[in-house]
């Protein structure tokens, strides 16, 4: 970051004066260099995004070339390194011209093809690692989408060409959860404006009814009540299912609020009968489309750890910064030409343009290489600081051992700005012997207990969940009761904080936790 001081002359035109007055003001502006901007962008990238970025740079900049190696930074938590060990040469550029690179057998085989499009994919699957390197290559998930599944069933229906077009548009309007939230009037308007299909609401409704009969049951529902009813209509005609249908159809408001006594009185049933009906409803899928798209996150989403934390038998913690991209270097030709350009003056316009091209690509390549190295150094410093701060957790992997930690704590240890720490931990993950954790998990707020000691909000949430898990589900605790019980355990927090923690852990309010 550069703090620039500048002066400018401000003219002031006064219509009542013939002379023009001038004033001098001094302003300060905060400006980032292109190198700092590039580093910030690289820090925010996940491993997959960085790999794609490096690939694109190699394609777009002929001055860049991989060295054929990957670097995995592997340091022990107990080890101390001096300044010489820490120096990664971020400010140095090696201008020595390397010896000409010999074309490999693999490259010669690729040259036998007429163009890059003719080269089989497996030819690009080179392993740029040493024997000791570990790669975290996510497995591809080939899963049929909800749209594909519905269209396959649609092909077996006897539809006219017009109905087929309407059906395809309706299926495209169904949300990933399986719900249809748009009205048929809106679909009718869109069909004529976007698809040039003049279809009445009745025609659309006829096709929509066919789609609602497709699998999975509940598809095309307009709301939760409609979704449950669609599934119960296809269920076996048992007494419990029939009672469940009646409850959802006629007493959905009382059912959603868990006013079980009202349902028993209204339907003149026993508690056992109600229990059987509620069990039947619990077997239904409130979001039938999620088996194709996932509930919270996309099933095709991949998580690649950026760090590995290992604990040996002596409780020494070792932090490893994992790397999935090759080490980069400047091409020999650009190195040699850059040295010549600085010594010779161009004699023609064509030569000036060529020199400008060579200089731009050379400087862009060196800037990218330096930023990439600085990213790795920054990531490792911040990751190591976090692991040291949360060492108790990594030794036990018990969430109650997570210490209160803020961005400023890691910023003070590493010397980086808080914004740098925030970027470096975004979309980053750490792998242990048992599981993978997001780095953001370890940033938790401080809460003082009755002894004046700082405890983490995570510890309070774990205690809160333990209380709720052990409550009497027929009479669950209200938020006010939870505040009192937490206070008895030494945690003095407000009711709104309890509500916030409940929401964060996806625990409903007391009336919705009530069971028969």
XYZ file of C-alpha atoms in Angstrom:
516
model
C 0.000 0.000 0.000
C 1.346 3.393 -0.914
C 0.247 6.572 0.807
C 0.591 9.315 -1.758
C 0.564 13.017 -1.017
C -0.372 15.329 -3.865
C -1.205 18.962 -4.488
C -3.529 20.463 -7.006
C -4.582 23.978 -7.949
C -8.257 24.698 -7.689
C -9.725 27.488 -9.759
C -12.595 29.535 -8.370
C -14.591 31.494 -10.925
C -16.392 34.410 -9.295
C -18.821 36.192 -11.637
C -18.555 39.365 -9.573
C -14.766 39.538 -9.916
C -12.723 39.968 -13.035
C -9.756 38.075 -11.574
C -9.668 34.352 -10.948
C -8.610 33.262 -7.473
C -6.681 30.085 -6.859
C -6.294 27.957 -3.764
C -3.881 25.147 -3.019
C -5.153 22.082 -1.144
C -3.274 18.997 -0.036
C -4.990 15.606 -0.161
C -3.910 12.058 0.678
C -4.939 9.031 -1.338
C -4.381 5.349 -0.620
C -3.309 3.404 -3.676
C -2.290 -0.219 -4.205
C 0.378 -1.289 -6.639
C -0.523 -3.833 -9.356
C 1.644 -6.399 -7.516
C -0.348 -5.925 -4.302
C -3.630 -6.217 -6.168
C -2.464 -9.450 -7.818
C -1.337 -10.876 -4.475
C -4.707 -10.040 -2.914
C -6.521 -11.830 -5.725
C -4.332 -14.932 -5.397
C -4.769 -15.025 -1.611
C -8.546 -15.144 -1.915
C -8.502 -18.076 -4.346
C -9.183 -21.641 -3.290
C -6.834 -24.425 -4.393
C -9.015 -25.286 -7.372
C -9.338 -21.637 -8.420
C -5.575 -21.133 -8.118
C -4.890 -24.194 -10.241
C -7.195 -22.822 -12.949
C -5.551 -19.385 -12.689
C -2.067 -20.859 -13.163
C -3.278 -22.906 -16.118
C -4.754 -19.800 -17.760
C -1.557 -17.814 -17.193
C 0.506 -20.585 -18.791
C -1.804 -20.535 -21.809
C -1.926 -16.747 -22.170
C 1.685 -15.800 -21.351
C 4.349 -17.496 -23.508
C 7.040 -16.225 -21.125
C 5.770 -18.544 -18.378
C 6.729 -22.207 -18.167
C 6.425 -24.911 -15.493
C 9.620 -26.326 -14.044
C 8.019 -29.760 -13.776
C 8.092 -29.761 -9.977
C 5.725 -28.915 -7.175
C 6.712 -27.518 -3.828
C 5.110 -28.709 -0.602
C 6.073 -26.565 2.351
C 6.538 -28.945 5.266
C 7.673 -27.514 8.593
C 7.344 -28.836 12.122
C 5.412 -26.833 14.667
C 8.261 -27.216 17.127
C 10.912 -26.109 14.634
C 12.336 -22.603 14.565
C 13.702 -21.123 11.365
C 16.121 -18.246 10.979
C 15.736 -15.369 8.535
C 17.814 -17.134 5.911
C 15.501 -20.157 6.018
C 12.462 -17.932 5.708
C 13.805 -16.063 2.664
C 12.003 -17.434 -0.369
C 13.668 -14.997 -2.739
C 10.519 -13.011 -3.425
C 12.433 -9.934 -4.536
C 15.067 -11.707 -6.619
C 14.861 -12.547 -10.282
C 17.270 -15.076 -11.702
C 18.490 -13.608 -14.979
C 20.901 -16.424 -15.761
C 20.124 -18.167 -19.005
C 19.473 -21.852 -18.383
C 20.645 -24.544 -20.769
C 18.291 -25.423 -23.627
C 15.546 -27.811 -22.532
C 15.440 -31.189 -24.260
C 12.081 -32.162 -25.712
C 10.606 -35.081 -23.816
C 9.216 -38.244 -25.397
C 5.755 -37.256 -24.264
C 6.045 -33.872 -25.995
C 7.332 -35.505 -29.190
C 4.310 -37.807 -29.207
C 1.990 -34.815 -28.767
C 3.671 -33.110 -31.725
C 2.563 -36.008 -33.922
C -1.027 -34.730 -33.775
C -2.267 -32.143 -36.227
C -3.648 -29.769 -33.586
C -4.246 -29.507 -29.849
C -7.880 -30.528 -30.358
C -6.740 -33.911 -31.692
C -4.634 -34.727 -28.641
C -6.409 -37.214 -26.326
C -7.196 -35.948 -22.839
C -4.952 -38.500 -21.187
C -1.922 -36.878 -22.845
C -2.506 -33.808 -20.670
C -2.722 -35.782 -17.446
C 0.969 -35.506 -16.613
C 2.022 -35.931 -13.008
C 4.202 -32.922 -12.207
C 5.230 -34.215 -8.822
C 8.047 -36.032 -7.177
C 7.619 -39.441 -5.634
C 7.075 -37.941 -2.183
C 4.436 -35.392 -3.193
C 0.798 -36.040 -2.357
C -2.013 -34.848 -4.572
C -5.563 -34.180 -3.588
C -7.432 -34.790 -6.813
C -11.197 -34.771 -6.208
C -13.240 -37.527 -7.746
C -15.681 -36.423 -10.399
C -19.304 -36.885 -9.467
C -21.496 -37.988 -12.346
C -25.021 -37.551 -11.070
C -28.165 -37.225 -13.115
C -29.848 -33.854 -12.650
C -33.484 -33.420 -11.674
C -34.221 -31.902 -15.087
C -32.674 -34.885 -16.891
C -34.644 -37.334 -14.764
C -37.954 -35.568 -15.372
C -37.342 -35.228 -19.111
C -36.552 -38.945 -19.369
C -39.942 -39.743 -17.828
C -41.593 -37.111 -19.980
C -40.428 -38.956 -23.104
C -42.701 -41.856 -22.130
C -45.788 -39.630 -21.898
C -48.136 -39.236 -24.853
C -47.781 -35.508 -25.534
C -48.287 -33.376 -28.592
C -45.425 -31.226 -29.848
C -46.978 -28.174 -28.211
C -47.471 -29.982 -24.912
C -43.891 -31.242 -25.083
C -42.600 -27.675 -25.425
C -44.799 -26.507 -22.548
C -43.659 -29.399 -20.365
C -39.975 -28.683 -21.015
C -40.458 -25.049 -20.058
C -42.324 -26.006 -16.862
C -39.579 -28.461 -15.880
C -37.005 -25.732 -16.428
C -38.981 -23.521 -14.043
C -38.984 -26.064 -11.195
C -36.510 -25.188 -8.451
C -33.715 -27.517 -7.354
C -35.721 -28.417 -4.256
C -38.507 -29.715 -6.510
C -40.954 -26.870 -5.857
C -42.799 -24.774 -8.417
C -42.940 -21.224 -7.066
C -44.137 -19.513 -10.248
C -47.803 -19.141 -11.124
C -49.274 -20.642 -14.273
C -50.198 -17.135 -15.437
C -46.536 -16.129 -15.297
C -45.561 -19.224 -17.256
C -48.242 -18.472 -19.848
C -46.869 -14.954 -20.321
C -43.285 -16.217 -20.605
C -44.209 -18.894 -23.127
C -45.655 -16.385 -25.575
C -42.910 -13.781 -25.029
C -39.856 -16.037 -24.906
C -40.885 -19.193 -26.755
C -43.573 -17.787 -29.070
C -46.023 -20.417 -27.765
C -49.591 -19.230 -27.249
C -50.891 -21.471 -24.460
C -53.846 -20.829 -22.153
C -53.653 -21.408 -18.396
C -55.898 -24.469 -18.812
C -53.536 -25.988 -21.378
C -50.561 -25.346 -19.119
C -52.390 -26.765 -16.093
C -53.140 -29.980 -18.021
C -49.435 -30.493 -18.723
C -48.462 -29.410 -15.216
C -50.740 -32.077 -13.737
C -48.867 -34.745 -15.721
C -45.529 -33.463 -14.410
C -46.798 -33.591 -10.815
C -47.433 -37.303 -11.331
C -43.793 -37.971 -12.228
C -41.174 -39.285 -9.821
C -40.005 -38.383 -7.265
C -43.331 -38.007 -5.509
C -43.979 -34.412 -4.498
C -42.302 -32.879 -7.529
C -43.930 -29.673 -8.740
C -45.475 -28.895 -5.341
C -46.338 -25.274 -4.716
C -45.602 -25.353 -0.955
C -44.791 -27.775 1.869
C -48.420 -28.725 2.484
C -48.927 -29.491 -1.202
C -45.669 -31.492 -1.279
C -46.693 -33.709 1.650
C -50.166 -34.275 0.214
C -48.767 -35.325 -3.173
C -46.634 -37.953 -1.455
C -49.414 -39.171 0.834
C -51.719 -39.595 -2.173
C -49.315 -42.224 -3.537
C -48.694 -43.920 -0.198
C -50.382 -47.166 0.778
C -53.935 -46.727 2.088
C -53.133 -47.604 5.701
C -54.977 -46.094 8.642
C -51.894 -44.100 9.650
C -51.387 -42.701 6.132
C -55.043 -41.764 5.781
C -54.978 -39.999 9.147
C -51.736 -38.272 8.164
C -53.386 -37.023 4.953
C -56.314 -35.641 6.960
C -53.976 -33.868 9.403
C -51.932 -32.237 6.647
C -54.970 -31.383 4.540
C -57.317 -30.014 7.207
C -55.144 -29.162 10.208
C -51.851 -28.095 8.683
C -51.571 -24.910 10.771
C -51.910 -26.814 14.051
C -49.568 -29.514 12.717
C -46.860 -26.975 11.755
C -47.074 -25.360 15.194
C -47.099 -28.775 16.914
C -50.379 -28.092 18.687
C -50.997 -31.810 19.131
C -53.757 -31.479 21.705
C -55.825 -29.392 19.279
C -55.456 -32.073 16.589
C -56.491 -34.832 19.027
C -59.558 -32.894 20.109
C -60.553 -31.917 16.562
C -60.236 -35.408 15.089
C -61.303 -37.364 18.219
C -58.306 -39.652 18.057
C -56.004 -41.202 20.630
C -52.434 -40.130 21.221
C -51.251 -43.484 19.861
C -53.082 -42.874 16.594
C -51.606 -39.402 16.368
C -48.136 -40.824 17.033
C -48.538 -43.322 14.156
C -49.733 -40.579 11.799
C -46.839 -38.299 12.764
C -44.417 -41.165 12.130
C -45.901 -41.570 8.643
C -45.431 -37.850 7.928
C -41.841 -37.992 9.203
C -41.027 -40.558 6.484
C -41.913 -38.068 3.722
C -39.371 -35.909 1.880
C -40.062 -32.172 2.351
C -37.709 -31.355 -0.564
C -38.011 -34.131 -3.159
C -35.542 -32.537 -5.562
C -32.661 -32.655 -3.089
C -31.780 -36.246 -3.902
C -30.520 -34.857 -7.225
C -29.096 -31.490 -6.187
C -28.108 -31.924 -2.531
C -29.617 -30.331 0.549
C -27.196 -27.622 1.649
C -24.438 -27.706 -0.932
C -24.026 -28.973 -4.436
C -23.115 -32.669 -4.342
C -20.569 -32.052 -7.083
C -18.744 -29.508 -4.955
C -15.237 -30.577 -4.031
C -13.196 -29.565 -1.011
C -9.445 -29.673 -1.379
C -7.439 -29.093 1.819
C -4.789 -26.388 1.764
C -3.029 -27.526 4.948
C -2.326 -30.821 6.636
C -1.838 -30.996 10.409
C -0.227 -34.108 11.872
C 0.468 -34.970 15.509
C 3.200 -37.480 16.375
C 3.441 -39.707 19.431
C 5.226 -36.969 21.370
C 2.383 -34.498 20.703
C 4.534 -32.482 18.301
C 2.344 -30.737 15.738
C 3.523 -30.563 12.146
C 1.955 -28.159 9.640
C 2.203 -28.808 5.916
C 1.129 -26.356 3.224
C -0.163 -28.497 0.382
C 0.443 -27.405 -3.186
C -1.273 -28.561 -6.363
C 0.363 -26.220 -8.877
C 3.801 -26.607 -10.476
C 6.704 -24.290 -9.793
C 6.938 -21.672 -12.535
C 9.892 -20.086 -14.308
C 10.477 -17.578 -17.081
C 11.152 -19.166 -20.484
C 14.821 -19.140 -21.468
C 14.159 -17.224 -24.702
C 12.429 -14.358 -22.857
C 15.234 -14.200 -20.290
C 17.868 -13.910 -23.002
C 15.932 -11.383 -25.081
C 15.108 -9.230 -22.061
C 18.826 -8.908 -21.299
C 19.576 -7.899 -24.897
C 16.735 -5.358 -25.080
C 18.127 -3.376 -22.151
C 21.492 -3.081 -23.933
C 20.364 -2.307 -27.499
C 18.160 0.407 -28.938
C 15.484 -0.586 -31.496
C 16.088 0.526 -35.083
C 12.564 0.144 -36.502
C 8.928 0.347 -35.450
C 8.498 -3.393 -35.820
C 11.463 -3.975 -33.540
C 10.050 -1.546 -30.958
C 6.709 -3.383 -30.963
C 8.442 -6.719 -30.593
C 10.548 -5.383 -27.732
C 7.466 -4.011 -26.023
C 5.774 -7.398 -26.320
C 8.809 -9.211 -24.901
C 9.163 -6.751 -22.024
C 5.455 -6.904 -21.115
C 5.360 -10.701 -21.110
C 8.645 -10.999 -19.216
C 7.609 -8.521 -16.516
C 4.127 -10.030 -16.271
C 5.634 -13.502 -15.851
C 8.090 -12.429 -13.154
C 5.357 -10.507 -11.318
C 3.070 -13.553 -11.359
C 5.852 -15.890 -10.170
C 6.742 -13.535 -7.316
C 3.088 -13.089 -6.300
C 2.574 -16.848 -6.347
C 5.593 -17.415 -4.099
C 4.508 -14.633 -1.781
C 1.035 -16.187 -1.585
C 2.538 -19.491 -0.448
C 4.728 -17.762 2.148
C 1.805 -15.699 3.447
C -0.510 -18.708 3.594
C 1.996 -20.803 5.475
C 2.793 -18.054 8.013
C -0.896 -17.465 8.720
C -1.771 -21.169 8.749
C 1.061 -21.949 11.142
C 0.020 -19.093 13.441
C -3.562 -20.397 13.554
C -2.431 -23.940 14.320
C -0.179 -22.712 17.114
C -2.978 -20.611 18.588
C -5.410 -23.555 18.421
C -2.835 -26.227 19.330
C -5.057 -27.638 22.117
C -7.781 -28.329 19.589
C -5.473 -30.031 17.107
C -4.161 -32.259 19.884
C -7.636 -33.321 21.017
C -9.914 -32.397 18.077
C -12.565 -31.580 20.649
C -14.425 -28.410 19.691
C -14.633 -27.319 23.287
C -10.848 -26.780 23.122
C -11.142 -24.092 20.427
C -9.790 -20.874 21.938
C -11.276 -17.431 21.282
C -9.452 -16.035 18.252
C -9.947 -12.935 16.126
C -8.360 -11.666 12.933
C -6.371 -9.122 14.909
C -4.786 -11.896 17.007
C -3.293 -13.601 13.950
C -2.457 -10.227 12.402
C -0.385 -9.311 15.467
C 1.494 -12.623 15.391
C 2.281 -12.627 11.670
C 2.643 -8.880 11.090
C 0.104 -8.948 8.257
C -2.892 -6.658 8.027
C -6.247 -8.059 9.178
C -7.567 -7.836 5.619
C -4.692 -10.055 4.451
C -5.487 -12.613 7.163
C -9.147 -12.570 6.152
C -8.319 -13.154 2.487
C -5.772 -15.850 3.262
C -8.287 -17.874 5.296
C -11.248 -17.496 2.920
C -12.193 -20.769 1.174
C -9.222 -22.527 2.792
C -9.344 -25.862 4.592
C -7.114 -27.821 6.945
C -6.952 -31.614 7.037
C -6.314 -33.617 10.198
C -6.170 -37.350 10.821
C -9.946 -37.513 11.233
C -11.554 -34.851 9.041
C -11.291 -31.572 7.119
C -12.106 -28.218 8.754
C -12.667 -24.774 7.201
C -10.099 -22.250 8.414
C -12.868 -19.794 9.307
C -14.085 -22.284 11.902
C -11.243 -21.292 14.221
C -12.194 -17.608 14.343
C -14.593 -17.449 17.287
C -15.644 -14.545 19.459
C -14.796 -14.069 23.134
C -17.277 -14.387 25.989
C -16.406 -13.863 29.649
C -17.568 -16.424 32.192
C -18.470 -15.659 35.798
C -14.780 -15.920 36.742
C -13.831 -13.200 34.272
C -12.019 -15.651 31.999
C -12.371 -15.529 28.226
C -14.182 -18.506 26.721
C -15.055 -19.094 23.077
C -18.548 -18.762 21.672
C -18.006 -22.300 20.335
C -17.733 -23.578 23.891
C -21.008 -21.863 24.784
C -22.721 -23.320 21.716
C -21.547 -26.828 22.603
C -22.898 -26.390 26.124
C -26.172 -25.004 24.753
C -26.562 -27.967 22.391
C -25.832 -30.391 25.220
C -28.602 -28.827 27.327
C -31.108 -28.988 24.462
C -30.164 -32.570 23.565
C -30.878 -33.670 27.137
C -34.121 -31.711 27.606
C -37.533 -33.306 27.988
C -38.867 -33.202 24.431
C -42.429 -33.089 25.712
C -41.598 -29.853 27.551
C -38.586 -28.287 25.768
C -36.809 -25.333 27.335
C -37.677 -21.810 26.242
C -34.901 -19.346 25.427
C -35.405 -17.679 28.824
C -34.917 -21.023 30.571
C -31.807 -21.700 28.467
C -30.352 -18.334 29.508
C -30.880 -19.245 33.171
C -29.313 -22.710 32.765
C -26.288 -21.285 30.946
C -25.898 -18.707 33.704
C -25.842 -21.519 36.268
C -22.930 -23.033 34.318
C -21.004 -19.765 34.371
C -21.989 -18.279 30.996
C -23.689 -14.910 31.339
C -25.248 -14.192 27.934
C -28.412 -12.451 26.756
C -31.548 -14.166 25.429
C -31.003 -12.760 21.934
C -27.521 -14.358 21.942
C -29.061 -17.734 22.797
C -31.500 -17.277 19.908
C -28.609 -16.395 17.583
C -26.656 -19.503 18.598
C -29.758 -21.670 18.146
C -30.245 -20.361 14.628
C -26.566 -20.884 13.830
C -26.828 -24.533 14.928
C -30.189 -24.874 13.116
C -32.052 -25.683 16.318
C -35.719 -24.563 16.196
C -37.606 -22.717 18.934
C -39.089 -24.642 21.856
C -42.551 -25.200 20.384
C -41.078 -26.734 17.240
C -38.842 -29.045 19.291
C -41.843 -30.428 21.112
C -42.551 -34.113 20.573
C -45.394 -36.416 21.535
